[in-house]
C-alpha positions as a printed Julia matrix, in Angstrom:
344×3 Matrix{Float64}:
 -10.57  32.06   12.69
 -13.38  29.56   13.23
 -12.06  26.03   12.32
 -15.19  25.23   10.25
 -14.79  28.45    8.24
 -11.1   27.68    7.8
 -11.94  24.2     6.53
 -14.48  25.62    4.04
 -11.93  28.12    2.66
  -9.17  25.49    2.31
 -11.63  23.08    0.62
 -12.71  25.87   -1.76
  -9.06  26.55   -2.59
  -8.5   22.9    -3.47
 -11.77  22.81   -5.44
 -10.9   25.94   -7.47
  -7.4   24.64   -8.2
  -8.75  21.23   -9.27
 -11.42  22.78  -11.53
  -8.85  24.94  -13.34
  -6.29  22.15  -13.71
  -8.77  19.59  -15.04
 -10.81  21.86  -17.36
 -10.67  21.99  -21.15
 -13.12  24.88  -21.53
 -12.04  28.47  -20.88
 -15.16  29.32  -18.82
 -14.5   26.42  -16.43
 -10.85  27.48  -16.05
 -11.98  31.05  -15.31
 -14.53  29.77  -12.75
 -11.78  27.83  -10.92
  -9.56  30.93  -10.82
 -12.44  32.99   -9.38
 -13.23  30.4    -6.67
  -9.53  30.42   -5.75
  -9.37  34.21   -5.48
 -12.5   34.45   -3.32
 -11.38  31.59   -1.03
  -7.94  33.05   -0.26
  -9.19  36.57    0.62
 -10.47  35.68    4.14
  -7.22  33.79    4.8
  -5.19  36.92    3.94
  -7.32  39.29    6.02
  -8.02  37.0     9.02
  -5.74  38.93   11.4
  -7.86  42.13   10.95
  -4.68  44.21   10.96
  -4.82  47.27    8.62
  -1.82  45.85    6.7
  -3.71  42.56    6.18
  -6.87  44.33    4.99
  -4.75  46.41    2.58
  -3.07  43.22    1.3
  -6.45  41.54    0.73
  -7.76  44.61   -1.16
  -4.67  44.78   -3.37
  -4.88  41.05   -4.05
  -8.57  41.23   -4.94
  -8.13  44.16   -7.36
  -5.18  42.66   -9.26
  -6.69  39.18   -9.48
 -10.05  40.58  -10.62
  -8.3   42.56  -13.37
  -6.3   39.46  -14.42
  -9.45  37.28  -14.46
 -11.23  39.84  -16.62
  -8.29  39.74  -19.05
  -8.36  35.92  -19.14
 -12.06  36.05  -19.99
 -11.48  38.77  -22.6
  -8.67  36.84  -24.32
 -10.68  33.6   -24.44
 -13.75  35.43  -25.79
 -11.65  37.15  -28.47
 -10.23  33.77  -29.47
 -13.71  32.19  -29.53
 -15.01  35.12  -31.62
 -12.32  34.59  -34.26
 -11.97  30.79  -34.27
 -15.24  29.45  -32.8
 -13.17  27.43  -30.26
 -13.52  27.5   -26.46
 -10.9   24.76  -26.02
  -7.91  25.92  -23.92
  -5.34  24.17  -26.12
  -6.76  25.8   -29.29
  -5.7   29.35  -28.45
  -4.47  30.43  -31.89
  -5.4   34.09  -32.33
  -2.23  36.27  -31.82
  -4.02  39.1   -29.93
  -5.65  36.58  -27.58
  -2.22  35.04  -26.91
  -0.74  38.43  -26.0
  -3.66  39.31  -23.72
  -3.52  35.88  -22.05
   0.24  36.17  -21.47
  -0.21  39.51  -19.71
  -3.2   38.2   -17.71
  -1.29  35.14  -16.45
   1.78  37.33  -15.75
  -0.5   39.49  -13.59
  -1.9   36.39  -11.84
   1.58  35.0   -11.11
   3.37  38.28  -10.36
   5.82  38.33  -13.28
   7.54  41.65  -13.99
   6.12  44.24  -14.92
   2.94  43.09  -13.08
   4.81  42.16   -9.89
   4.16  45.14   -7.62
   1.23  43.58   -5.74
   3.0   40.36   -4.74
   5.58  41.52   -2.12
   2.97  43.81   -0.51
   0.35  41.05   -0.3
   2.85  38.54    1.06
   4.06  41.06    3.66
   0.48  41.62    4.87
  -0.38  37.91    5.12
   0.43  35.38    7.88
   3.23  32.9     7.04
   0.84  30.01    6.34
  -1.24  32.12    3.95
   1.99  33.39    2.38
   2.93  29.77    1.76
  -0.42  29.11    0.01
   0.0   32.28   -2.08
   3.52  31.28   -3.16
   2.74  27.67   -4.08
  -0.89  26.49   -4.44
  -2.2   29.77   -5.88
   0.47  29.71   -8.59
  -0.5   26.22   -9.81
  -3.71  27.05  -11.81
  -2.08  29.91  -13.82
   0.98  27.69  -14.45
  -1.24  24.9   -15.82
  -2.98  27.39  -18.14
   0.45  28.51  -19.4
   1.48  24.87  -19.82
  -1.64  24.05  -21.87
  -1.28  27.1   -24.14
   2.55  27.04  -24.33
   2.69  26.01  -28.0
   0.9   29.17  -29.16
   2.53  31.8   -26.93
   5.03  34.4   -28.13
   8.6   33.26  -27.23
  10.14  36.76  -27.52
   7.63  38.3   -25.1
   8.08  35.47  -22.59
  11.88  35.74  -22.77
  11.74  39.51  -22.13
   9.35  39.04  -19.18
  11.55  36.24  -17.8
  14.81  38.21  -17.94
  13.15  41.28  -16.41
  11.69  39.1   -13.63
  15.06  37.48  -12.87
  16.7   40.94  -12.82
  14.14  42.78  -10.7
  13.46  39.81   -8.41
  17.15  39.73   -7.5
  17.75  43.46   -7.46
  14.73  44.52   -5.37
  15.32  41.79   -2.8
  18.78  43.15   -1.93
  17.64  45.95    0.36
  14.88  44.1     2.25
  14.88  43.24    5.94
  11.43  41.59    6.05
  11.75  37.88    5.29
   8.32  37.58    3.63
   9.26  40.32    1.15
  12.6   38.61    0.44
  10.72  35.36   -0.28
   8.32  37.26   -2.56
  11.2   38.63   -4.64
  12.76  35.16   -4.64
   9.46  33.85   -6.06
   9.51  36.51   -8.81
  13.05  35.57   -9.9
  12.14  31.85   -9.92
   9.1   32.65  -12.09
  11.53  34.24  -14.55
  13.34  30.89  -14.87
  10.02  29.12  -15.41
   8.84  31.59  -18.07
  12.03  31.57  -20.16
  11.85  27.84  -20.93
   8.05  27.55  -21.23
   7.8   27.65  -25.04
  10.77  25.34  -25.66
  10.22  22.68  -23.01
   7.04  23.11  -20.9
   7.84  20.01  -18.8
  10.94  21.76  -17.45
   8.72  24.68  -16.38
   6.57  22.28  -14.37
   9.63  20.51  -12.88
  11.04  23.9   -11.84
   7.69  24.86  -10.31
   7.36  21.61   -8.33
  10.89  21.81   -6.93
  10.44  25.53   -6.14
   7.17  24.7    -4.32
   8.89  21.99   -2.22
  11.81  24.26   -1.24
   9.59  27.27   -0.48
   7.23  25.13    1.61
  10.21  23.9     3.64
  11.4   27.49    4.23
   7.94  28.83    5.16
   7.16  25.96    7.55
  10.56  26.32    9.24
  10.04  30.08    9.68
   6.53  29.4    10.98
   7.93  26.94   13.57
  10.56  29.4    14.81
   8.11  32.36   14.48
  10.59  34.47   12.5
   9.38  37.4    10.35
  12.39  39.67    9.94
  16.18  39.45    9.78
  16.75  40.81   13.31
  14.69  37.97   14.85
  16.35  35.45   12.53
  19.71  36.46   14.07
  18.73  35.06   17.48
  16.57  32.14   16.3
  19.53  29.7    16.25
  19.34  29.3    20.04
  15.7   28.18   19.75
  16.12  25.2    17.39
  19.75  24.79   16.23
  19.27  21.69   14.07
  16.21  23.2    12.35
  18.19  26.35   11.58
  21.03  24.32   10.1
  18.56  22.67    7.74
  17.09  26.11    6.93
  20.59  27.22    5.89
  20.84  24.3     3.43
  17.3   24.83    2.12
  18.01  28.52    1.46
  21.19  27.63   -0.43
  19.16  25.07   -2.4
  16.6   27.77   -3.22
  19.5   29.88   -4.47
  20.45  27.03   -6.83
  23.9   26.05   -5.56
  25.28  22.85   -7.15
  25.19  19.86   -4.84
  21.63  20.73   -3.76
  18.21  20.13   -5.35
  17.71  23.74   -6.5
  20.56  23.41   -8.99
  18.74  20.69  -10.99
  16.09  22.86  -12.77
  18.61  25.65  -13.45
  21.08  23.19  -14.96
  18.44  21.6   -17.2
  17.04  24.99  -18.28
  20.49  26.32  -19.21
  21.17  23.1   -21.15
  17.83  23.35  -23.04
  18.32  27.07  -23.81
  21.78  26.31  -25.24
  20.27  23.59  -27.44
  17.73  26.15  -28.71
  20.56  28.55  -29.75
  19.71  30.91  -26.9
  23.12  30.94  -25.23
  23.05  34.78  -24.68
  19.69  34.53  -22.85
  21.0   31.59  -20.79
  24.16  33.53  -19.87
  22.18  36.65  -18.96
  19.64  34.87  -16.73
  22.46  32.9   -15.04
  24.32  36.12  -14.25
  21.12  37.73  -12.97
  20.51  34.79  -10.63
  23.84  35.68   -8.96
  22.2   38.92   -7.77
  19.5   36.98   -5.92
  22.19  34.62   -4.58
  23.4   37.59   -2.52
  20.22  37.9    -0.45
  19.95  34.12   -0.02
  23.51  34.17    1.31
  22.6   37.04    3.63
  19.64  35.04    4.96
  21.87  31.96    5.33
  24.52  34.06    7.12
  21.91  35.38    9.56
  20.46  31.9    10.05
  23.43  29.98   11.37
  26.89  31.09   10.47
  27.51  34.0    12.82
  26.01  37.05   14.46
  27.02  40.25   12.66
  28.56  42.9    14.94
  25.85  45.08   16.49
  25.49  47.36   19.47
  22.02  46.35   20.69
  21.87  43.48   23.15
  19.51  40.9    21.72
  17.65  38.63   24.1
  18.53  35.04   23.3
  15.51  32.79   22.82
  14.89  29.71   24.96
  15.64  26.41   23.28
  12.49  24.41   22.57
  12.26  20.69   23.2
   9.45  20.19   20.69
  10.36  17.64   18.02
  10.55  18.94   14.44
   7.42  18.08   12.45
   7.68  15.18   10.0
   6.55  17.41    7.09
   9.49  19.8     7.61
  11.91  16.87    7.94
  10.75  15.3     4.66
  10.6   18.61    2.75
  14.05  19.77    3.85
  15.55  16.37    2.99
  13.98  16.5    -0.49
  15.03  20.1    -1.07
  18.64  19.31   -0.18
  19.29  15.79   -1.5
  17.35  15.33   -4.75
  20.16  16.13   -7.2
  21.64  12.57   -7.28
  18.14  11.29   -8.17
  18.02  13.54  -11.27
  18.6   10.73  -13.83
  15.53   8.97  -12.43
  13.47  12.19  -12.71
  14.62  12.76  -16.29
  13.75   9.26  -17.46
């Protein structure tokens, strides 16, 4: 893609995100979401592969439907209350419509079907943008309206997302699809705590974004797209693969690593809110997704599974690891001891 065009699309993405995050009026928030959607489409379809064109079409249709629902819910609310302020969403029907619209934007179950397909059709860098930056505007809208949303509906969506995100990722061999299902199960954790403690939702999102960025950039450096190429990638950059192993375990939420922090705080908050059964259920469901993280980690560094085909080993590269990957992997592995500082 032409560098100038690329620059324009990235700038538009940042502009759309900033407009949505900083707006108080529903129409401005909707405008930001639309700018975002239109700016990411060329980045998804830039390879001109049929799979990429299909991904861009699917993305456009779902996001257009979700944007229409956002507009409809805000108009219904304005009709009944005379308010266009985002924080003043009080009409129950508008709240339900908005919840489903944002669930569609984010890819929460049962509106998740587009996300793995779109991620599979996109390049790794675009997949990274879709998993992190594109999720920020809908998350801020949820954060601003959290006080008026329906807790029962969000809990149901969250538990379904954690269940299906873990369960559907089990059988995948394409790494981008595995990361898409991982994103869906993480969104479940964010949604379940949203009504009770919205700041924890944002903390979870930030840490998820850091860990996912580290994973995507590492995969982009080693040019790995599926499990069979991941098996032989350890010869290419051994130290980078070792860090990828730790980042994946952090994404799974294992204790001494950063990924455990949001899960720990969410379980603690749910227990305080007398929602111990929901906390137990979502914790058990996260064990299902732990399986495919462990499978990825196993393929990354631990050993080669027995197989009959002779894989060509890749040449070791002498290129130094980029500073961004070094910082992100360090943060996504070692932030747990700094948790008291984050909490205060």
